[in-house]
PDB file of C-alpha atoms in Angstrom:
ATOM      1  CA  MET A1242     111.148  87.061 157.019  1.00  0.00           C
ATOM      2  CA  THR A1243     108.510  84.350 157.293  1.00  0.00           C
ATOM      3  CA  GLN A1244     106.392  83.660 155.278  1.00  0.00           C
ATOM      4  CA  THR A1245     102.710  82.171 155.923  1.00  0.00           C
ATOM      5  CA  THR A1246     100.637  79.207 154.140  1.00  0.00           C
ATOM      6  CA  HIS A1247      98.278  81.791 152.961  1.00  0.00           C
ATOM      7  CA  ASP A1248     100.748  83.516 150.842  1.00  0.00           C
ATOM      8  CA  THR A1249     101.433  80.068 149.245  1.00  0.00           C
ATOM      9  CA  ASP A1250      97.936  79.285 148.815  1.00  0.00           C
ATOM     10  CA  VAL A1251      98.394  82.896 146.965  1.00  0.00           C
ATOM     11  CA  PHE A1252     100.789  82.226 144.639  1.00  0.00           C
ATOM     12  CA  ALA A1253      99.853  78.523 144.121  1.00  0.00           C
ATOM     13  CA  GLY A1254      97.048  78.985 142.380  1.00  0.00           C
ATOM     14  CA  LEU A1255      98.673  81.940 140.507  1.00  0.00           C
ATOM     15  CA  ARG A1256     101.169  79.542 139.144  1.00  0.00           C
ATOM     16  CA  GLU A1257      98.375  76.730 137.999  1.00  0.00           C
ATOM     17  CA  ILE A1258      96.473  79.715 136.284  1.00  0.00           C
ATOM     18  CA  VAL A1259      99.697  81.439 134.473  1.00  0.00           C
ATOM     19  CA  GLY A1260     100.373  77.849 133.698  1.00  0.00           C
ATOM     20  CA  GLN A1261      96.827  77.006 131.588  1.00  0.00           C
ATOM     21  CA  ALA A1262      97.331  80.428 129.336  1.00  0.00           C
ATOM     22  CA  ASP A1263      99.444  78.178 127.007  1.00  0.00           C
ATOM     23  CA  ALA A1264      99.610  78.647 122.902  1.00  0.00           C
ATOM     24  CA  GLY A1265      96.797  75.887 123.022  1.00  0.00           C
ATOM     25  CA  ARG A1266      94.353  78.714 124.494  1.00  0.00           C
ATOM     26  CA  ALA A1267      94.634  80.344 121.111  1.00  0.00           C
ATOM     27  CA  PHE A1268      92.201  77.749 119.150  1.00  0.00           C
ATOM     28  CA  GLY A1269      89.111  77.471 120.286  1.00  0.00           C
ATOM     29  CA  THR A1270      87.158  74.271 120.164  1.00  0.00           C
ATOM     30  CA  PRO A1271      85.915  73.380 116.186  1.00  0.00           C
ATOM     31  CA  VAL A1272      82.749  73.554 115.091  1.00  0.00           C
ATOM     32  CA  ALA A1273      81.615  70.599 112.211  1.00  0.00           C
ATOM     33  CA  GLN A1274      78.327  70.897 110.635  1.00  0.00           C
ATOM     34  CA  ASP A1275      77.418  69.502 107.251  1.00  0.00           C
ATOM     35  CA  GLY A1276      80.735  68.980 106.036  1.00  0.00           C
ATOM     36  CA  THR A1277      82.405  71.859 106.998  1.00  0.00           C
ATOM     37  CA  ILE A1278      84.744  72.026 109.846  1.00  0.00           C
ATOM     38  CA  VAL A1279      85.289  75.809 111.560  1.00  0.00           C
ATOM     39  CA  LEU A1280      88.425  76.531 113.962  1.00  0.00           C
ATOM     40  CA  PRO A1281      88.180  79.919 115.530  1.00  0.00           C
ATOM     41  CA  VAL A1282      91.538  81.234 116.535  1.00  0.00           C
ATOM     42  CA  ALA A1283      92.446  83.875 119.259  1.00  0.00           C
ATOM     43  CA  LYS A1284      94.987  85.707 119.849  1.00  0.00           C
ATOM     44  CA  VAL A1285      95.376  85.301 124.240  1.00  0.00           C
ATOM     45  CA  GLY A1286      97.594  86.593 126.460  1.00  0.00           C
ATOM     46  CA  GLY A1287      98.065  86.979 130.333  1.00  0.00           C
ATOM     47  CA  GLY A1288     100.303  87.741 133.398  1.00  0.00           C
ATOM     48  CA  GLY A1289     100.891  87.439 136.512  1.00  0.00           C
ATOM     49  CA  GLY A1290     101.669  89.204 139.844  1.00  0.00           C
ATOM     50  CA  GLY A1291     102.693  88.838 143.595  1.00  0.00           C
ATOM     51  CA  GLY A1292     103.799  89.753 146.979  1.00  0.00           C
ATOM     52  CA  GLY A1293     105.236  89.393 150.253  1.00  0.00           C
ATOM     53  CA  GLY A1294     104.867  90.230 153.945  1.00  0.00           C
ATOM     54  CA  THR A1295     107.127  90.817 156.908  1.00  0.00           C
ATOM     55  CA  GLY A1296     107.555  88.905 159.957  1.00  0.00           C
ATOM     56  CA  PRO A1297     106.963  89.556 163.609  1.00  0.00           C
ATOM     57  CA  ALA A1298     108.886  92.390 165.208  1.00  0.00           C
ATOM     58  CA  ASP A1299     110.601  92.921 167.437  1.00  0.00           C
ATOM     59  CA  ASP A1300     107.076  93.912 169.680  1.00  0.00           C
ATOM     60  CA  LYS A1301     105.630  90.753 168.806  1.00  0.00           C
ATOM     61  CA  GLN A1302     103.797  92.119 166.146  1.00  0.00           C
ATOM     62  CA  ALA A1303     101.328  89.672 164.077  1.00  0.00           C
ATOM     63  CA  PRO A1304     102.904  89.155 160.771  1.00  0.00           C
ATOM     64  CA  THR A1305     101.996  91.043 158.344  1.00  0.00           C
ATOM     65  CA  GLY A1306     101.697  90.817 153.993  1.00  0.00           C
ATOM     66  CA  THR A1307      99.864  88.988 151.350  1.00  0.00           C
ATOM     67  CA  GLY A1308      99.609  89.234 147.427  1.00  0.00           C
ATOM     68  CA  GLY A1309      98.391  87.759 144.783  1.00  0.00           C
ATOM     69  CA  GLY A1310      96.954  88.861 141.060  1.00  0.00           C
ATOM     70  CA  PHE A1311      95.894  88.339 137.549  1.00  0.00           C
ATOM     71  CA  GLY A1312      94.761  89.592 134.402  1.00  0.00           C
ATOM     72  CA  MET A1313      94.700  87.835 131.091  1.00  0.00           C
ATOM     73  CA  THR A1314      92.991  89.081 127.525  1.00  0.00           C
ATOM     74  CA  ALA A1315      91.584  87.317 124.543  1.00  0.00           C
ATOM     75  CA  LYS A1316      91.053  88.846 120.929  1.00  0.00           C
ATOM     76  CA  ALA A1317      89.315  87.329 117.908  1.00  0.00           C
ATOM     77  CA  LEU A1318      91.329  86.506 114.700  1.00  0.00           C
ATOM     78  CA  GLY A1319      89.347  85.010 112.785  1.00  0.00           C
ATOM     79  CA  VAL A1320      88.774  81.459 111.509  1.00  0.00           C
ATOM     80  CA  TYR A1321      90.271  78.755 109.682  1.00  0.00           C
ATOM     81  CA  VAL A1322      87.284  76.968 107.058  1.00  0.00           C
ATOM     82  CA  LEU A1323      87.367  73.657 106.442  1.00  0.00           C
ATOM     83  CA  ARG A1324      85.724  72.436 103.702  1.00  0.00           C
ATOM     84  CA  ASP A1325      85.934  70.074 100.838  1.00  0.00           C
ATOM     85  CA  GLY A1326      89.949  69.314 101.595  1.00  0.00           C
ATOM     86  CA  LYS A1327      90.380  72.967 101.650  1.00  0.00           C
ATOM     87  CA  VAL A1328      91.294  75.833 104.237  1.00  0.00           C
ATOM     88  CA  LYS A1329      90.288  79.796 103.889  1.00  0.00           C
ATOM     89  CA  TRP A1330      91.399  81.671 106.356  1.00  0.00           C
ATOM     90  CA  LEU A1331      88.391  83.953 107.380  1.00  0.00           C
ATOM     91  CA  PRO A1332      90.045  87.468 109.441  1.00  0.00           C
ATOM     92  CA  ALA A1333      87.647  88.692 112.335  1.00  0.00           C
ATOM     93  CA  VAL A1334      86.831  92.424 110.854  1.00  0.00           C
ATOM     94  CA  ASP A1335      87.684  94.844 114.276  1.00  0.00           C
ATOM     95  CA  VAL A1336      85.133  97.364 113.956  1.00  0.00           C
ATOM     96  CA  ASN A1337      86.784 100.024 116.292  1.00  0.00           C
ATOM     97  CA  ARG A1338      89.597  99.827 115.118  1.00  0.00           C
ATOM     98  CA  ILE A1339      88.204 100.582 112.046  1.00  0.00           C
ATOM     99  CA  VAL A1340      86.375 103.666 113.317  1.00  0.00           C
ATOM    100  CA  LEU A1341      89.086 104.930 115.015  1.00  0.00           C
ATOM    101  CA  GLY A1342      91.407 104.565 112.034  1.00  0.00           C
ATOM    102  CA  GLY A1343      88.741 107.222 110.493  1.00  0.00           C
ATOM    103  CA  GLN A1344      88.768 109.331 112.840  1.00  0.00           C
ATOM    104  CA  LEU A1345      92.189 109.754 112.908  1.00  0.00           C
ATOM    105  CA  VAL A1346      92.313 110.309 109.214  1.00  0.00           C
ATOM    106  CA  ALA A1347      89.992 113.166 109.427  1.00  0.00           C
ATOM    107  CA  VAL A1348      91.350 114.752 111.801  1.00  0.00           C
ATOM    108  CA  ALA A1349      94.825 114.406 109.854  1.00  0.00           C
ATOM    109  CA  ALA A1350      92.686 116.018 106.595  1.00  0.00           C
ATOM    110  CA  LEU A1351      91.740 118.664 108.957  1.00  0.00           C
ATOM    111  CA  LEU A1352      94.932 119.729 109.990  1.00  0.00           C
ATOM    112  CA  VAL A1353      96.252 119.730 106.264  1.00  0.00           C
ATOM    113  CA  VAL A1354      93.435 121.814 105.118  1.00  0.00           C
ATOM    114  CA  ARG A1355      93.985 124.212 108.124  1.00  0.00           C
ATOM    115  CA  ALA A1356      98.110 124.936 107.773  1.00  0.00           C
ATOM    116  CA  VAL A1357      96.969 124.816 103.580  1.00  0.00           C
ATOM    117  CA  LEU A1358      94.526 127.740 104.317  1.00  0.00           C
ATOM    118  CA  GLN A1359      97.054 129.627 107.086  1.00  0.00           C
ATOM    119  CA  SER A1360      99.821 129.618 104.289  1.00  0.00           C
ATOM    120  CA  ARG A1361      97.563 130.927 101.581  1.00  0.00           C
ATOM    121  CA  THR A1362      96.346 133.623 103.539  1.00  0.00           C
ATOM    122  CA  ALA A1363     100.078 134.607 104.703  1.00  0.00           C
ATOM    123  CA  ALA A1364     101.051 134.865 101.243  1.00  0.00           C
ATOM    124  CA  ARG A1365      97.927 137.128 100.335  1.00  0.00           C
ATOM    125  CA  LYS A1366      98.913 139.928 102.813  1.00  0.00           C
ATOM    126  CA  PRO A1367     101.944 140.761 101.170  1.00  0.00           C
ATOM    127  CA  ARG A1368      99.816 141.209  97.890  1.00  0.00           C
ATOM    128  CA  ALA A1369      97.052 143.161  99.258  1.00  0.00           C
ATOM    129  CA  ALA A1370      99.010 145.436 100.930  1.00  0.00           C
ATOM    130  CA  VAL A1371     101.391 146.164  97.699  1.00  0.00           C
ATOM    131  CA  ARG A1372      97.844 146.609  96.004  1.00  0.00           C
ATOM    132  CA  ILE A1373      96.938 149.060  98.793  1.00  0.00           C
ATOM    133  CA  ALA A1374      99.912 151.198  98.125  1.00  0.00           C
ATOM    134  CA  GLN A1375      99.670 151.363  94.371  1.00  0.00           C
ATOM    135  CA  LEU A1376      95.616 152.148  94.418  1.00  0.00           C
ATOM    136  CA  ARG A1377      97.007 154.810  96.747  1.00  0.00           C
ATOM    137  CA  GLN A1378      99.520 156.377  94.551  1.00  0.00           C
ATOM    138  CA  VAL A1379      97.058 156.135  91.310  1.00  0.00           C
ATOM    139  CA  ARG A1380      94.839 158.416  93.805  1.00  0.00           C
ATOM    140  CA  ARG A1381      97.367 161.003  94.236  1.00  0.00           C
ATOM    141  CA  GLY A1382      98.246 161.010  90.919  1.00  0.00           C
ATOM    142  CA  ARG A1383      94.028 161.692  90.411  1.00  0.00           C
ATOM    143  CA  LYS A1384      94.770 164.467  93.060  1.00  0.00           C
ATOM    144  CA  HIS A1385      96.992 166.586  91.744  1.00  0.00           C
TER     145      HIS A1385
END
């Protein structure tokens, strides 16, 4: 198998990008104003991919193949506020997560209510049948 210089460039670029995604990227640039320093914090992750190729075939075809790929995510976690020699953590509020959690709770509550109603309905059916039979006996007794 042979490797072209184009493949080498792709892999070198990927190595450089992955090497830059270190733990130091989790902290943003501090912002200072009026004696207060705000240090943003984020969760950063990433990954890369690669590829390859084939050499020339027996019938003198040109070599084929290449590859590459990279993905990166960053999620704000909050900020550290440094004021008057004290440090305070202020977490970021993820409204989407709150809404999703509320929807899951609502669905679970509806399923529980449905199960309770079904069990109550199932428990009443035998009682209703007994009551109907008792009423029929009373009516027969009156007719005789």
